[in-house]
């Protein structure tokens, strides 16, 4: 039985650990934090159990959903499934009906309130052209370049919000190639692939905690609050702080993986260290007795209104009156500071959600993930999954077709585990 070390207990590391354990290998997980989950986990704040950010899954996340089921998660209880909706508080927005994603998209666009016939036809004809071209475009294109011929109403109300939600990168900077891949998988992966899967449970309960329990029951070792100081080659294998392993998976952050790999694979470490990042800020607020018309609403953002989406955690997880405002592509707001961001978000929410608020919004906490995702720009060269013989890497930043998403992390973990066989 081969000994495999997984350094990092986030979503990618846990996926690698589960797959390697299922393959009959003896797995040890080293996680520097006191809790599994990485950048998608539960945090505790002033007596409230919150997440360190809001994550959306979609039906096309087949690997993530399969592993959740494997470790015992009841998907029907854990996730609220709805057709894709990018709906605004005033009732406008895209609301796809159930059924085949491609037909549902066409029907949703044609029923979009507030768009002219020309707006709708422009989007449908452009989307058809993307499909006929295999959802491919020149690798140097940004999403803004890809969509520049579409009406501003279509870009502002649908495509730009979809871009920043999927890639956490503003359209003028975002890779059109990756954006089209996301659209392809959502619209052409079969019935339900474009569905929104909104977490009813805290992020830790969706995957990290059940995966940790599954690993323990399967005989794997999971060490929390354990930072690895160094790795070193030893014959055909590797030493992790002096302990021998046949294979090591670097499933920690890109910065930490670069630190460990630098003495042995400097080129790979340079690629990992050169990634640029975009923050996400989540502002939690409370308005007793408030219920939104949908569990997730899109918001119109601007220089004075930072959030693009708001989640009703009362409707999702029973946290009555608690709303989570999400600010993607948040670098300008991080620069303004936490107090300014919180105040601007509360003003935005008070105005945009006025018809639904039963009492004024009161800020609870602003959670900032400064390195939430890498900037998904055109032509970005991401580090590969193979570092050296016996040393592989996993994470949402590893080279692949997806942006920094939960599904990308899970798939990278699967691929890294396959290299340990």
mmCIF file of C-alpha atoms in Angstrom:
data_model
loop_
_atom_site.group_PDB
_atom_site.id
_atom_site.type_symbol
_atom_site.label_atom_id
_atom_site.label_comp_id
_atom_site.label_asym_id
_atom_site.label_seq_id
_atom_site.Cartn_x
_atom_site.Cartn_y
_atom_site.Cartn_z
ATOM 1 C CA UNK A 1 0.000 0.000 0.000
ATOM 2 C CA UNK A 2 1.597 3.269 -1.157
ATOM 3 C CA UNK A 3 1.886 6.147 1.300
ATOM 4 C CA UNK A 4 0.497 9.439 -0.072
ATOM 5 C CA UNK A 5 0.790 12.820 1.628
ATOM 6 C CA UNK A 6 -1.772 15.508 0.774
ATOM 7 C CA UNK A 7 -0.614 18.923 1.932
ATOM 8 C CA UNK A 8 -3.752 21.046 2.287
ATOM 9 C CA UNK A 9 -7.240 20.157 3.434
ATOM 10 C CA UNK A 10 -9.316 22.411 1.214
ATOM 11 C CA UNK A 11 -11.775 21.157 -1.378
ATOM 12 C CA UNK A 12 -9.048 20.076 -3.809
ATOM 13 C CA UNK A 13 -6.927 18.368 -1.171
ATOM 14 C CA UNK A 14 -9.867 16.472 0.259
ATOM 15 C CA UNK A 15 -10.889 15.345 -3.231
ATOM 16 C CA UNK A 16 -7.356 14.064 -3.826
ATOM 17 C CA UNK A 17 -7.352 12.321 -0.454
ATOM 18 C CA UNK A 18 -10.715 10.622 -1.020
ATOM 19 C CA UNK A 19 -9.778 9.416 -4.512
ATOM 20 C CA UNK A 20 -6.379 8.138 -3.369
ATOM 21 C CA UNK A 21 -7.946 6.364 -0.383
ATOM 22 C CA UNK A 22 -10.512 4.713 -2.637
ATOM 23 C CA UNK A 23 -7.616 3.520 -4.808
ATOM 24 C CA UNK A 24 -6.229 1.636 -1.798
ATOM 25 C CA UNK A 25 -3.462 4.035 -0.799
ATOM 26 C CA UNK A 26 -2.532 5.030 2.727
ATOM 27 C CA UNK A 27 -3.275 8.769 2.854
ATOM 28 C CA UNK A 28 -2.152 11.416 5.323
ATOM 29 C CA UNK A 29 -3.613 14.933 5.096
ATOM 30 C CA UNK A 30 -1.717 17.904 6.548
ATOM 31 C CA UNK A 31 -3.841 21.044 7.058
ATOM 32 C CA UNK A 32 -2.334 24.168 8.602
ATOM 33 C CA UNK A 33 -5.701 25.605 9.721
ATOM 34 C CA UNK A 34 -7.688 24.246 12.670
ATOM 35 C CA UNK A 35 -10.556 23.370 10.327
ATOM 36 C CA UNK A 36 -10.856 21.702 6.931
ATOM 37 C CA UNK A 37 -12.305 23.548 3.954
ATOM 38 C CA UNK A 38 -9.766 26.140 2.847
ATOM 39 C CA UNK A 39 -11.453 29.168 1.272
ATOM 40 C CA UNK A 40 -14.920 27.560 1.340
ATOM 41 C CA UNK A 41 -15.705 26.825 4.948
ATOM 42 C CA UNK A 42 -17.763 27.904 7.936
ATOM 43 C CA UNK A 43 -16.539 30.624 10.272
ATOM 44 C CA UNK A 44 -17.932 31.713 13.627
ATOM 45 C CA UNK A 45 -18.538 35.401 14.242
ATOM 46 C CA UNK A 46 -20.071 36.917 17.377
ATOM 47 C CA UNK A 47 -22.164 33.835 18.027
ATOM 48 C CA UNK A 48 -23.259 33.456 14.402
ATOM 49 C CA UNK A 49 -22.250 30.543 12.202
ATOM 50 C CA UNK A 50 -21.442 32.142 8.832
ATOM 51 C CA UNK A 51 -19.560 31.125 5.709
ATOM 52 C CA UNK A 52 -16.386 32.882 4.651
ATOM 53 C CA UNK A 53 -18.138 33.617 1.375
ATOM 54 C CA UNK A 54 -21.181 32.594 -0.645
ATOM 55 C CA UNK A 55 -20.651 29.845 -3.208
ATOM 56 C CA UNK A 56 -23.067 28.777 -5.929
ATOM 57 C CA UNK A 57 -22.987 25.340 -7.496
ATOM 58 C CA UNK A 58 -24.650 24.467 -10.796
ATOM 59 C CA UNK A 59 -25.996 21.218 -12.124
ATOM 60 C CA UNK A 60 -22.962 20.771 -14.374
ATOM 61 C CA UNK A 61 -20.726 20.307 -11.305
ATOM 62 C CA UNK A 62 -20.929 16.555 -11.717
ATOM 63 C CA UNK A 63 -17.655 15.675 -9.962
ATOM 64 C CA UNK A 64 -18.450 17.795 -6.922
ATOM 65 C CA UNK A 65 -21.959 16.398 -6.570
ATOM 66 C CA UNK A 66 -20.757 12.803 -6.992
ATOM 67 C CA UNK A 67 -18.121 13.160 -4.265
ATOM 68 C CA UNK A 68 -20.588 14.832 -1.912
ATOM 69 C CA UNK A 69 -22.884 11.845 -2.290
ATOM 70 C CA UNK A 70 -19.990 9.442 -1.816
ATOM 71 C CA UNK A 71 -19.184 10.869 1.619
ATOM 72 C CA UNK A 72 -22.820 10.781 2.691
ATOM 73 C CA UNK A 73 -24.231 14.232 1.874
ATOM 74 C CA UNK A 74 -27.970 14.249 1.127
ATOM 75 C CA UNK A 75 -28.019 16.549 -1.897
ATOM 76 C CA UNK A 76 -31.765 17.219 -1.747
ATOM 77 C CA UNK A 77 -31.498 18.449 1.816
ATOM 78 C CA UNK A 78 -28.179 20.229 1.429
ATOM 79 C CA UNK A 79 -28.884 22.166 -1.773
ATOM 80 C CA UNK A 80 -31.868 24.138 -3.030
ATOM 81 C CA UNK A 81 -32.180 23.450 -6.748
ATOM 82 C CA UNK A 82 -33.813 26.000 -9.051
ATOM 83 C CA UNK A 83 -33.605 26.803 -12.764
ATOM 84 C CA UNK A 84 -31.014 29.458 -13.575
ATOM 85 C CA UNK A 85 -32.233 32.875 -12.489
ATOM 86 C CA UNK A 86 -30.479 36.221 -12.692
ATOM 87 C CA UNK A 87 -33.426 38.197 -11.318
ATOM 88 C CA UNK A 88 -33.394 41.764 -9.999
ATOM 89 C CA UNK A 89 -35.525 43.194 -7.172
ATOM 90 C CA UNK A 90 -37.733 45.071 -9.665
ATOM 91 C CA UNK A 91 -38.779 41.795 -11.304
ATOM 92 C CA UNK A 92 -36.614 42.092 -14.420
ATOM 93 C CA UNK A 93 -33.931 39.586 -15.274
ATOM 94 C CA UNK A 94 -33.377 36.192 -16.855
ATOM 95 C CA UNK A 95 -35.499 33.415 -15.401
ATOM 96 C CA UNK A 96 -35.013 30.146 -17.225
ATOM 97 C CA UNK A 97 -37.856 27.624 -17.093
ATOM 98 C CA UNK A 98 -37.186 23.974 -16.362
ATOM 99 C CA UNK A 99 -36.177 21.640 -19.160
ATOM 100 C CA UNK A 100 -33.416 21.365 -21.727
ATOM 101 C CA UNK A 101 -30.906 24.121 -20.875
ATOM 102 C CA UNK A 102 -30.533 25.369 -24.456
ATOM 103 C CA UNK A 103 -34.279 25.645 -25.074
ATOM 104 C CA UNK A 104 -34.849 27.031 -21.599
ATOM 105 C CA UNK A 105 -32.217 29.696 -22.244
ATOM 106 C CA UNK A 106 -33.951 30.726 -25.462
ATOM 107 C CA UNK A 107 -37.334 30.868 -23.753
ATOM 108 C CA UNK A 108 -35.911 32.789 -20.811
ATOM 109 C CA UNK A 109 -34.264 35.359 -23.075
ATOM 110 C CA UNK A 110 -37.416 35.794 -25.154
ATOM 111 C CA UNK A 111 -39.482 36.375 -22.004
ATOM 112 C CA UNK A 112 -36.958 38.839 -20.506
ATOM 113 C CA UNK A 113 -38.927 41.895 -19.336
ATOM 114 C CA UNK A 114 -37.537 45.284 -20.286
ATOM 115 C CA UNK A 115 -35.511 44.169 -23.300
ATOM 116 C CA UNK A 116 -36.522 45.110 -26.811
ATOM 117 C CA UNK A 117 -37.051 42.547 -29.514
ATOM 118 C CA UNK A 118 -33.755 43.658 -30.971
ATOM 119 C CA UNK A 119 -31.972 43.055 -27.654
ATOM 120 C CA UNK A 120 -33.355 39.535 -27.412
ATOM 121 C CA UNK A 121 -32.625 38.647 -31.012
ATOM 122 C CA UNK A 122 -29.076 39.990 -30.746
ATOM 123 C CA UNK A 123 -28.316 37.781 -27.746
ATOM 124 C CA UNK A 124 -29.948 34.654 -29.166
ATOM 125 C CA UNK A 125 -28.260 34.979 -32.549
ATOM 126 C CA UNK A 126 -24.892 35.653 -30.918
ATOM 127 C CA UNK A 127 -25.265 32.680 -28.563
ATOM 128 C CA UNK A 128 -26.166 30.497 -31.552
ATOM 129 C CA UNK A 129 -23.026 31.656 -33.342
ATOM 130 C CA UNK A 130 -20.933 30.829 -30.259
ATOM 131 C CA UNK A 131 -22.439 27.330 -30.224
ATOM 132 C CA UNK A 132 -21.804 26.773 -33.949
ATOM 133 C CA UNK A 133 -18.188 27.824 -33.403
ATOM 134 C CA UNK A 134 -17.839 25.247 -30.641
ATOM 135 C CA UNK A 135 -17.755 27.918 -27.928
ATOM 136 C CA UNK A 136 -14.275 28.877 -29.024
ATOM 137 C CA UNK A 137 -12.691 32.238 -29.675
ATOM 138 C CA UNK A 138 -9.177 33.669 -30.044
ATOM 139 C CA UNK A 139 -7.309 33.079 -26.764
ATOM 140 C CA UNK A 140 -6.389 36.765 -26.521
ATOM 141 C CA UNK A 141 -10.005 37.948 -26.319
ATOM 142 C CA UNK A 142 -11.577 39.333 -23.185
ATOM 143 C CA UNK A 143 -15.259 38.939 -22.375
ATOM 144 C CA UNK A 144 -15.707 42.642 -23.156
ATOM 145 C CA UNK A 145 -14.202 42.020 -26.618
ATOM 146 C CA UNK A 146 -16.370 38.944 -27.129
ATOM 147 C CA UNK A 147 -19.596 40.783 -26.274
ATOM 148 C CA UNK A 148 -18.851 44.272 -27.576
ATOM 149 C CA UNK A 149 -21.350 44.065 -30.459
ATOM 150 C CA UNK A 150 -24.235 43.207 -28.141
ATOM 151 C CA UNK A 151 -26.560 45.912 -26.794
ATOM 152 C CA UNK A 152 -25.416 47.569 -23.568
ATOM 153 C CA UNK A 153 -28.652 46.467 -21.884
ATOM 154 C CA UNK A 154 -27.740 42.805 -22.495
ATOM 155 C CA UNK A 155 -24.159 43.217 -21.343
ATOM 156 C CA UNK A 156 -25.014 45.218 -18.235
ATOM 157 C CA UNK A 157 -27.971 43.145 -17.032
ATOM 158 C CA UNK A 158 -26.842 39.610 -17.876
ATOM 159 C CA UNK A 159 -23.446 38.878 -19.383
ATOM 160 C CA UNK A 160 -21.250 41.078 -17.200
ATOM 161 C CA UNK A 161 -22.891 39.815 -13.963
ATOM 162 C CA UNK A 162 -22.526 36.224 -15.206
ATOM 163 C CA UNK A 163 -18.880 36.868 -16.008
ATOM 164 C CA UNK A 164 -17.971 38.315 -12.628
ATOM 165 C CA UNK A 165 -19.967 35.609 -10.827
ATOM 166 C CA UNK A 166 -18.299 32.760 -12.731
ATOM 167 C CA UNK A 167 -14.744 34.092 -13.109
ATOM 168 C CA UNK A 168 -14.524 36.747 -10.346
ATOM 169 C CA UNK A 169 -12.865 38.879 -12.992
ATOM 170 C CA UNK A 170 -14.422 41.995 -14.573
ATOM 171 C CA UNK A 171 -15.424 41.611 -18.239
ATOM 172 C CA UNK A 172 -12.727 43.989 -19.572
ATOM 173 C CA UNK A 173 -10.069 41.710 -18.028
ATOM 174 C CA UNK A 174 -11.745 38.283 -18.107
ATOM 175 C CA UNK A 175 -10.802 35.464 -20.474
ATOM 176 C CA UNK A 176 -13.498 35.000 -23.103
ATOM 177 C CA UNK A 177 -12.220 31.477 -23.762
ATOM 178 C CA UNK A 178 -12.856 30.374 -20.174
ATOM 179 C CA UNK A 179 -16.194 32.215 -20.052
ATOM 180 C CA UNK A 180 -17.374 30.358 -23.155
ATOM 181 C CA UNK A 181 -16.308 27.039 -21.619
ATOM 182 C CA UNK A 182 -18.496 27.767 -18.585
ATOM 183 C CA UNK A 183 -21.446 28.599 -20.867
ATOM 184 C CA UNK A 184 -20.863 25.447 -22.912
ATOM 185 C CA UNK A 185 -20.915 23.153 -19.893
ATOM 186 C CA UNK A 186 -23.984 24.856 -18.432
ATOM 187 C CA UNK A 187 -26.028 24.867 -21.650
ATOM 188 C CA UNK A 188 -24.878 21.664 -23.328
ATOM 189 C CA UNK A 189 -24.279 19.177 -20.507
ATOM 190 C CA UNK A 190 -27.846 17.897 -20.491
ATOM 191 C CA UNK A 191 -31.038 18.584 -18.520
ATOM 192 C CA UNK A 192 -30.419 20.374 -15.247
ATOM 193 C CA UNK A 193 -26.838 21.370 -16.056
ATOM 194 C CA UNK A 194 -27.626 25.086 -15.825
ATOM 195 C CA UNK A 195 -29.667 24.739 -12.627
ATOM 196 C CA UNK A 196 -28.578 26.772 -9.630
ATOM 197 C CA UNK A 197 -27.750 24.724 -6.538
ATOM 198 C CA UNK A 198 -27.892 27.102 -3.577
ATOM 199 C CA UNK A 199 -26.420 25.761 -0.320
ATOM 200 C CA UNK A 200 -28.887 25.256 2.505
ATOM 201 C CA UNK A 201 -26.107 23.991 4.738
ATOM 202 C CA UNK A 202 -22.958 25.745 5.774
ATOM 203 C CA UNK A 203 -20.054 25.187 3.387
ATOM 204 C CA UNK A 204 -18.185 23.018 5.890
ATOM 205 C CA UNK A 205 -21.150 20.646 6.073
ATOM 206 C CA UNK A 206 -21.420 20.375 2.288
ATOM 207 C CA UNK A 207 -18.066 18.691 1.754
ATOM 208 C CA UNK A 208 -15.082 19.345 4.071
ATOM 209 C CA UNK A 209 -16.506 17.949 7.322
ATOM 210 C CA UNK A 210 -18.194 14.877 5.754
ATOM 211 C CA UNK A 211 -15.060 14.209 3.706
ATOM 212 C CA UNK A 212 -12.926 14.410 6.852
ATOM 213 C CA UNK A 213 -15.196 11.915 8.627
ATOM 214 C CA UNK A 214 -15.189 9.595 5.607
ATOM 215 C CA UNK A 215 -11.394 9.673 5.444
ATOM 216 C CA UNK A 216 -11.066 8.898 9.152
ATOM 217 C CA UNK A 217 -13.474 5.967 8.831
ATOM 218 C CA UNK A 218 -11.526 4.694 5.825
ATOM 219 C CA UNK A 219 -8.263 4.691 7.778
ATOM 220 C CA UNK A 220 -6.680 7.891 6.466
ATOM 221 C CA UNK A 221 -4.894 10.253 8.857
ATOM 222 C CA UNK A 222 -5.984 13.907 9.002
ATOM 223 C CA UNK A 223 -3.735 16.343 10.887
ATOM 224 C CA UNK A 224 -5.194 19.792 11.602
ATOM 225 C CA UNK A 225 -3.180 22.859 12.650
ATOM 226 C CA UNK A 226 -0.140 21.237 11.055
ATOM 227 C CA UNK A 227 1.944 23.389 8.717
ATOM 228 C CA UNK A 228 4.491 21.482 6.683
ATOM 229 C CA UNK A 229 7.914 23.096 6.929
ATOM 230 C CA UNK A 230 9.656 21.387 4.020
ATOM 231 C CA UNK A 231 9.556 18.563 1.522
ATOM 232 C CA UNK A 232 12.614 16.839 0.063
ATOM 233 C CA UNK A 233 13.213 14.087 -2.507
ATOM 234 C CA UNK A 234 14.239 10.741 -1.089
ATOM 235 C CA UNK A 235 14.966 7.976 -3.579
ATOM 236 C CA UNK A 236 11.847 7.416 -5.670
ATOM 237 C CA UNK A 237 9.682 9.207 -3.105
ATOM 238 C CA UNK A 238 9.585 12.295 -0.914
ATOM 239 C CA UNK A 239 10.078 13.307 2.688
ATOM 240 C CA UNK A 240 7.475 15.519 4.334
ATOM 241 C CA UNK A 241 9.128 17.043 7.398
ATOM 242 C CA UNK A 242 11.320 13.964 7.441
ATOM 243 C CA UNK A 243 8.527 11.383 7.054
ATOM 244 C CA UNK A 244 8.788 9.226 3.899
ATOM 245 C CA UNK A 245 5.996 9.028 1.318
ATOM 246 C CA UNK A 246 5.848 7.512 -2.140
ATOM 247 C CA UNK A 247 3.868 10.475 -3.486
ATOM 248 C CA UNK A 248 3.059 14.013 -2.344
ATOM 249 C CA UNK A 249 0.166 16.197 -3.502
ATOM 250 C CA UNK A 250 0.578 19.938 -2.970
ATOM 251 C CA UNK A 251 -3.031 20.965 -2.373
ATOM 252 C CA UNK A 252 -2.311 24.098 -0.349
ATOM 253 C CA UNK A 253 -2.533 27.653 -1.663
ATOM 254 C CA UNK A 254 -0.437 28.558 -4.672
ATOM 255 C CA UNK A 255 1.803 30.697 -2.466
ATOM 256 C CA UNK A 256 2.387 27.892 0.025
ATOM 257 C CA UNK A 257 2.866 25.316 -2.742
ATOM 258 C CA UNK A 258 5.448 27.594 -4.368
ATOM 259 C CA UNK A 259 7.320 27.869 -1.059
ATOM 260 C CA UNK A 260 7.538 24.097 -0.713
ATOM 261 C CA UNK A 261 8.361 23.444 -4.382
ATOM 262 C CA UNK A 262 10.898 26.258 -4.860
ATOM 263 C CA UNK A 263 14.050 24.308 -3.882
ATOM 264 C CA UNK A 264 13.177 21.437 -6.229
ATOM 265 C CA UNK A 265 11.092 22.902 -9.082
ATOM 266 C CA UNK A 266 11.861 26.628 -9.337
ATOM 267 C CA UNK A 267 10.137 27.095 -12.706
ATOM 268 C CA UNK A 268 6.901 25.585 -11.413
ATOM 269 C CA UNK A 269 7.176 27.679 -8.250
ATOM 270 C CA UNK A 270 7.634 30.840 -10.317
ATOM 271 C CA UNK A 271 4.493 30.077 -12.320
ATOM 272 C CA UNK A 272 2.509 29.479 -9.135
ATOM 273 C CA UNK A 273 3.850 32.613 -7.488
ATOM 274 C CA UNK A 274 3.157 34.819 -10.514
ATOM 275 C CA UNK A 275 -0.612 34.423 -10.368
ATOM 276 C CA UNK A 276 -2.518 37.599 -9.610
ATOM 277 C CA UNK A 277 -5.604 37.549 -7.419
ATOM 278 C CA UNK A 278 -8.970 39.218 -7.095
ATOM 279 C CA UNK A 279 -10.728 39.547 -3.732
ATOM 280 C CA UNK A 280 -14.349 38.830 -2.860
ATOM 281 C CA UNK A 281 -16.114 40.611 -0.023
ATOM 282 C CA UNK A 282 -19.256 39.245 1.618
ATOM 283 C CA UNK A 283 -21.266 41.678 3.723
ATOM 284 C CA UNK A 284 -23.665 40.060 6.190
ATOM 285 C CA UNK A 285 -26.578 42.199 7.352
ATOM 286 C CA UNK A 286 -29.741 41.679 9.384
ATOM 287 C CA UNK A 287 -33.279 42.925 8.895
ATOM 288 C CA UNK A 288 -35.705 41.076 11.211
ATOM 289 C CA UNK A 289 -38.749 39.490 9.506
ATOM 290 C CA UNK A 290 -37.461 40.349 6.032
ATOM 291 C CA UNK A 291 -37.983 37.823 3.250
ATOM 292 C CA UNK A 292 -36.836 38.366 -0.321
ATOM 293 C CA UNK A 293 -39.008 37.207 -3.246
ATOM 294 C CA UNK A 294 -36.248 34.769 -4.276
ATOM 295 C CA UNK A 295 -33.383 33.265 -2.271
ATOM 296 C CA UNK A 296 -30.875 34.941 -4.602
ATOM 297 C CA UNK A 297 -31.280 38.278 -6.342
ATOM 298 C CA UNK A 298 -28.963 40.175 -8.657
ATOM 299 C CA UNK A 299 -28.185 43.797 -7.857
ATOM 300 C CA UNK A 300 -27.126 46.654 -10.120
ATOM 301 C CA UNK A 301 -23.723 47.763 -8.969
ATOM 302 C CA UNK A 302 -21.771 50.950 -9.593
ATOM 303 C CA UNK A 303 -18.973 53.040 -8.100
ATOM 304 C CA UNK A 304 -21.262 53.722 -5.162
ATOM 305 C CA UNK A 305 -23.105 50.372 -5.007
ATOM 306 C CA UNK A 306 -20.608 47.494 -4.636
ATOM 307 C CA UNK A 307 -22.647 44.269 -4.471
ATOM 308 C CA UNK A 308 -23.714 42.204 -7.483
ATOM 309 C CA UNK A 309 -25.833 39.610 -5.637
ATOM 310 C CA UNK A 310 -27.706 39.187 -2.377
ATOM 311 C CA UNK A 311 -28.709 35.894 -0.730
ATOM 312 C CA UNK A 312 -31.610 35.453 1.677
ATOM 313 C CA UNK A 313 -30.139 33.112 4.284
ATOM 314 C CA UNK A 314 -33.497 32.870 5.994
ATOM 315 C CA UNK A 315 -34.953 31.199 2.913
ATOM 316 C CA UNK A 316 -31.897 29.002 2.447
ATOM 317 C CA UNK A 317 -30.632 28.009 5.862
ATOM 318 C CA UNK A 318 -33.164 29.289 8.374
ATOM 319 C CA UNK A 319 -31.134 32.335 9.491
ATOM 320 C CA UNK A 320 -34.202 34.569 9.659
ATOM 321 C CA UNK A 321 -33.642 38.068 8.335
ATOM 322 C CA UNK A 322 -29.932 37.564 7.544
ATOM 323 C CA UNK A 323 -28.858 38.703 4.086
ATOM 324 C CA UNK A 324 -25.481 38.082 2.464
ATOM 325 C CA UNK A 325 -24.333 40.670 -0.088
ATOM 326 C CA UNK A 326 -21.573 39.470 -2.423
ATOM 327 C CA UNK A 327 -19.014 41.806 -3.977
ATOM 328 C CA UNK A 328 -16.968 40.031 -6.649
ATOM 329 C CA UNK A 329 -14.086 41.728 -8.407
ATOM 330 C CA UNK A 330 -13.765 43.624 -5.141
ATOM 331 C CA UNK A 331 -10.260 45.105 -5.394
ATOM 332 C CA UNK A 332 -11.465 48.733 -5.640
ATOM 333 C CA UNK A 333 -13.613 48.287 -2.537
ATOM 334 C CA UNK A 334 -10.898 46.544 -0.550
ATOM 335 C CA UNK A 335 -8.751 49.576 -1.301
ATOM 336 C CA UNK A 336 -11.451 51.853 0.149
ATOM 337 C CA UNK A 337 -11.461 49.898 3.390
ATOM 338 C CA UNK A 338 -13.878 47.693 5.300
ATOM 339 C CA UNK A 339 -15.914 50.457 6.922
ATOM 340 C CA UNK A 340 -16.547 52.230 3.608
ATOM 341 C CA UNK A 341 -17.482 48.959 1.901
ATOM 342 C CA UNK A 342 -19.882 47.970 4.666
ATOM 343 C CA UNK A 343 -21.552 51.392 4.692
ATOM 344 C CA UNK A 344 -21.903 51.525 0.889
ATOM 345 C CA UNK A 345 -23.359 48.006 0.780
ATOM 346 C CA UNK A 346 -25.920 48.815 3.461
ATOM 347 C CA UNK A 347 -26.972 51.948 1.550
ATOM 348 C CA UNK A 348 -27.243 49.934 -1.660
ATOM 349 C CA UNK A 349 -29.275 47.185 0.011
ATOM 350 C CA UNK A 350 -31.555 49.638 1.788
ATOM 351 C CA UNK A 351 -32.399 51.299 -1.525
ATOM 352 C CA UNK A 352 -32.565 48.259 -3.825
ATOM 353 C CA UNK A 353 -34.514 46.062 -1.396
ATOM 354 C CA UNK A 354 -36.758 48.758 0.088
ATOM 355 C CA UNK A 355 -40.050 47.061 -0.943
ATOM 356 C CA UNK A 356 -39.084 43.906 0.968
ATOM 357 C CA UNK A 357 -37.305 45.194 4.080
ATOM 358 C CA UNK A 358 -39.358 45.006 7.257
ATOM 359 C CA UNK A 359 -36.787 46.952 9.249
ATOM 360 C CA UNK A 360 -33.574 48.839 8.438
ATOM 361 C CA UNK A 361 -30.523 46.793 7.552
ATOM 362 C CA UNK A 362 -27.977 46.445 10.318
ATOM 363 C CA UNK A 363 -24.458 45.351 9.376
ATOM 364 C CA UNK A 364 -23.203 42.173 11.038
ATOM 365 C CA UNK A 365 -19.818 41.589 9.454
ATOM 366 C CA UNK A 366 -17.861 42.085 6.254
ATOM 367 C CA UNK A 367 -15.750 39.043 5.347
ATOM 368 C CA UNK A 368 -12.902 39.684 2.912
ATOM 369 C CA UNK A 369 -11.069 36.940 1.051
ATOM 370 C CA UNK A 370 -8.176 38.931 -0.398
ATOM 371 C CA UNK A 371 -6.982 35.993 -2.505
ATOM 372 C CA UNK A 372 -10.381 34.537 -3.253
ATOM 373 C CA UNK A 373 -9.542 33.561 -6.843
ATOM 374 C CA UNK A 374 -6.844 34.141 -9.401
ATOM 375 C CA UNK A 375 -7.514 36.778 -12.053
ATOM 376 C CA UNK A 376 -8.778 34.729 -14.995
ATOM 377 C CA UNK A 377 -7.250 36.757 -17.826
ATOM 378 C CA UNK A 378 -6.656 35.856 -21.506
ATOM 379 C CA UNK A 379 -3.609 33.746 -22.201
ATOM 380 C CA UNK A 380 -2.973 33.075 -18.523
ATOM 381 C CA UNK A 381 -0.358 30.342 -18.027
ATOM 382 C CA UNK A 382 -1.361 28.386 -14.948
ATOM 383 C CA UNK A 383 0.901 25.899 -13.145
ATOM 384 C CA UNK A 384 0.575 22.287 -14.261
ATOM 385 C CA UNK A 385 -0.590 19.383 -12.121
ATOM 386 C CA UNK A 386 2.743 17.553 -12.413
ATOM 387 C CA UNK A 387 5.560 19.255 -10.522
ATOM 388 C CA UNK A 388 8.165 16.480 -10.489
ATOM 389 C CA UNK A 389 8.045 12.677 -10.433
ATOM 390 C CA UNK A 390 6.153 11.719 -7.292
ATOM 391 C CA UNK A 391 5.110 15.342 -6.674
ATOM 392 C CA UNK A 392 1.838 16.700 -8.060
ATOM 393 C CA UNK A 393 -0.349 19.712 -7.374
ATOM 394 C CA UNK A 394 -4.064 20.295 -6.902
ATOM 395 C CA UNK A 395 -6.104 23.446 -6.519
ATOM 396 C CA UNK A 396 -8.529 25.668 -8.362
ATOM 397 C CA UNK A 397 -5.524 27.539 -9.808
ATOM 398 C CA UNK A 398 -3.987 24.482 -11.529
ATOM 399 C CA UNK A 399 -4.049 24.458 -15.332
ATOM 400 C CA UNK A 400 -7.443 23.383 -16.651
ATOM 401 C CA UNK A 401 -10.517 24.523 -18.530
ATOM 402 C CA UNK A 402 -12.343 26.026 -15.556
ATOM 403 C CA UNK A 403 -11.972 29.255 -13.617
ATOM 404 C CA UNK A 404 -11.414 29.189 -9.861
ATOM 405 C CA UNK A 405 -14.545 27.288 -8.879
ATOM 406 C CA UNK A 406 -15.413 24.486 -6.496
ATOM 407 C CA UNK A 407 -15.756 22.134 -9.461
ATOM 408 C CA UNK A 408 -12.341 23.151 -10.758
ATOM 409 C CA UNK A 409 -10.827 22.427 -7.348
ATOM 410 C CA UNK A 410 -12.529 19.038 -7.049
ATOM 411 C CA UNK A 411 -11.476 17.975 -10.543
ATOM 412 C CA UNK A 412 -7.890 19.006 -9.927
ATOM 413 C CA UNK A 413 -7.896 16.877 -6.778
ATOM 414 C CA UNK A 414 -9.171 13.898 -8.754
ATOM 415 C CA UNK A 415 -6.503 14.390 -11.413
ATOM 416 C CA UNK A 416 -3.729 14.698 -8.824
ATOM 417 C CA UNK A 417 -4.879 11.484 -7.146
ATOM 418 C CA UNK A 418 -4.745 9.687 -10.481
ATOM 419 C CA UNK A 419 -1.032 10.530 -10.744
ATOM 420 C CA UNK A 420 -0.374 8.764 -7.428
ATOM 421 C CA UNK A 421 -1.573 5.384 -8.690
#
